[in-house]
mmCIF file of C-alpha atoms in Angstrom:
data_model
loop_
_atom_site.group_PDB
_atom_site.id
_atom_site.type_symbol
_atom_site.label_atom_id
_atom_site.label_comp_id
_atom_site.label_asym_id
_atom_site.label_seq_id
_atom_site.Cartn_x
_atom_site.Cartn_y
_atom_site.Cartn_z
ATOM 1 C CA UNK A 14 -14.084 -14.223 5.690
ATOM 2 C CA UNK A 15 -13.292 -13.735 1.999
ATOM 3 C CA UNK A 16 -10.168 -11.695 2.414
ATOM 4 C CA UNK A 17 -7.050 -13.705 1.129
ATOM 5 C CA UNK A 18 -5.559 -13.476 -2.153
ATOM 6 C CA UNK A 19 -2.712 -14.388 -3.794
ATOM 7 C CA UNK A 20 -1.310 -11.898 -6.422
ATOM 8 C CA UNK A 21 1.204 -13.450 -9.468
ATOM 9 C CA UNK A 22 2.544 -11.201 -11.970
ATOM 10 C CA UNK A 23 5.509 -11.872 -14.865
ATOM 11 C CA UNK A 24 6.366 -10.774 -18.021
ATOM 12 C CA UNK A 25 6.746 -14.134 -19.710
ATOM 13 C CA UNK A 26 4.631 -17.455 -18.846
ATOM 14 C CA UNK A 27 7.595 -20.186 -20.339
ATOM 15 C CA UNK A 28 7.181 -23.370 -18.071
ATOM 16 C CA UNK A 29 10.555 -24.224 -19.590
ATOM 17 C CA UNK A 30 12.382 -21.753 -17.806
ATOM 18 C CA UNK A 31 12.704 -21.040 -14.345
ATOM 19 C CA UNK A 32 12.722 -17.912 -13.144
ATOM 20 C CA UNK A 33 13.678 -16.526 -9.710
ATOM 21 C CA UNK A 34 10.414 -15.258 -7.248
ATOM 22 C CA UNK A 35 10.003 -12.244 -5.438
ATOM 23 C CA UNK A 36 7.444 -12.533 -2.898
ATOM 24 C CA UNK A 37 6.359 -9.188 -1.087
ATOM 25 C CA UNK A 38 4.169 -8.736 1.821
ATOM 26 C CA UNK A 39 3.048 -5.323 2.389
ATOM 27 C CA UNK A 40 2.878 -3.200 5.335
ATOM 28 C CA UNK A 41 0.786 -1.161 7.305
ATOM 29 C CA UNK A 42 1.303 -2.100 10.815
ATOM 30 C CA UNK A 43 -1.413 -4.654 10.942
ATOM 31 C CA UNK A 44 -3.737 -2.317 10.909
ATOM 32 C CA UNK A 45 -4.213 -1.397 7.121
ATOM 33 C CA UNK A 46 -2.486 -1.851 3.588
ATOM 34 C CA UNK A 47 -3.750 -4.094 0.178
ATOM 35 C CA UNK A 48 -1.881 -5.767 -1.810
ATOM 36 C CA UNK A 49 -3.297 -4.488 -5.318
ATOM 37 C CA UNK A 50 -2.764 -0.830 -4.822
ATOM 38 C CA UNK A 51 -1.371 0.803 -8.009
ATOM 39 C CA UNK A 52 1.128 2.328 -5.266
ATOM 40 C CA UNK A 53 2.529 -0.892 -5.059
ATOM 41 C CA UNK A 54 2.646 -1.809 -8.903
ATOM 42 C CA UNK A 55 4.694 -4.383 -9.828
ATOM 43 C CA UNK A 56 5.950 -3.092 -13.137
ATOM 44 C CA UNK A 57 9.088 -1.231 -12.191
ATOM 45 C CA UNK A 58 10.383 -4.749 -10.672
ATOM 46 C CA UNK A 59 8.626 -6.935 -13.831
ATOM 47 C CA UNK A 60 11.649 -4.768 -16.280
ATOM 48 C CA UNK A 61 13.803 -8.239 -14.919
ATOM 49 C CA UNK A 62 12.775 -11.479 -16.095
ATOM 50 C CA UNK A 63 10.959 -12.379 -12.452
ATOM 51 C CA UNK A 64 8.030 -13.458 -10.963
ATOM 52 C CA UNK A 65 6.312 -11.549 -8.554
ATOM 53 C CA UNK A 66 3.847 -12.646 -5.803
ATOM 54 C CA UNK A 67 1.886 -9.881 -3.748
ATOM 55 C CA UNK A 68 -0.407 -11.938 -0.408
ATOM 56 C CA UNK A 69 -2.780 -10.378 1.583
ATOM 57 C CA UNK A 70 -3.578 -11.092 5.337
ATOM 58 C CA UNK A 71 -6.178 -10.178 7.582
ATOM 59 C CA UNK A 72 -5.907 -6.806 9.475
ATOM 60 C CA UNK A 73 -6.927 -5.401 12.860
ATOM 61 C CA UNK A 74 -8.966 -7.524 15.206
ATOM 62 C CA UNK A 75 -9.350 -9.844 12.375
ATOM 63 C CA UNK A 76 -5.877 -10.457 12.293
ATOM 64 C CA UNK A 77 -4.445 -9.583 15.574
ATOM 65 C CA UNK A 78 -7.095 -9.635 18.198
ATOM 66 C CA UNK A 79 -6.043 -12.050 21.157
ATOM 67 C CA UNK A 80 -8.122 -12.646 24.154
ATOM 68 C CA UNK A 81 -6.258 -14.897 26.734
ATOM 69 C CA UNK A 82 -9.276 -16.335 27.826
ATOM 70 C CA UNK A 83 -10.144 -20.462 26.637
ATOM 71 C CA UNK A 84 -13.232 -19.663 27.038
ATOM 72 C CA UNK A 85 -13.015 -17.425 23.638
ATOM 73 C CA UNK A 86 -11.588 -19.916 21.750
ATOM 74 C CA UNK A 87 -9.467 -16.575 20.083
ATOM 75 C CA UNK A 88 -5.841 -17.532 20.192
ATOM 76 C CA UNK A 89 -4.734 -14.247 17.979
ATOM 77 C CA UNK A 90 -2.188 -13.803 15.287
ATOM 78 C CA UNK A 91 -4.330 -15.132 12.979
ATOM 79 C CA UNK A 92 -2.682 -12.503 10.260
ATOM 80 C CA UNK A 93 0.407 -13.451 10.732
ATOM 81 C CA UNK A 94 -0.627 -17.416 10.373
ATOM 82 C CA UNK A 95 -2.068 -16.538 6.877
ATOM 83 C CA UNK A 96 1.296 -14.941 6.046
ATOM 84 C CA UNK A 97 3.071 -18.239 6.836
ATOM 85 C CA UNK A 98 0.300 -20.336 5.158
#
């Protein structure tokens, strides 16, 4: 499934300088949400000298579907594991 990304936004690319990182994770309820909505611009925060990084996660069954079975072989929470990873 083709469905995480990794978002990085500054101002200024200066490998000389380091610069503090905001990393945001949207919400949504696990059900829906993107991380590259223009809603969710990062250029009111990008004003400061930061970097930004915006993840996405799967949603809905995709994410959060757990059957309690072995048998399945679907252990669940998968969208919070890709928010960790």
């Amino acid at each position: 499934e083709d469905c995480l990304y990794l978002n990085v936004y500054t101002k200024h690319i200066n490998p000389d300088k380091l610069r503090p990182v905001m990393v945001w994770i949207y919400g949504g309820g696990f059900q829906f949400g993107e991380a590259s909505r223009e809603l969710y611009s990062p250029d009111y925060l990008l004003r400061e000298d930061v970097v930004i990084i915006s993840i996405t996660y799967r949603l809905g069954p995709f994410g959060f579907l757990c059957m309690d079975d072995p048998a399945f072989d679907v252990p669940g929470n998968a969208g919070l594991k890709d928010q960790v990873m």
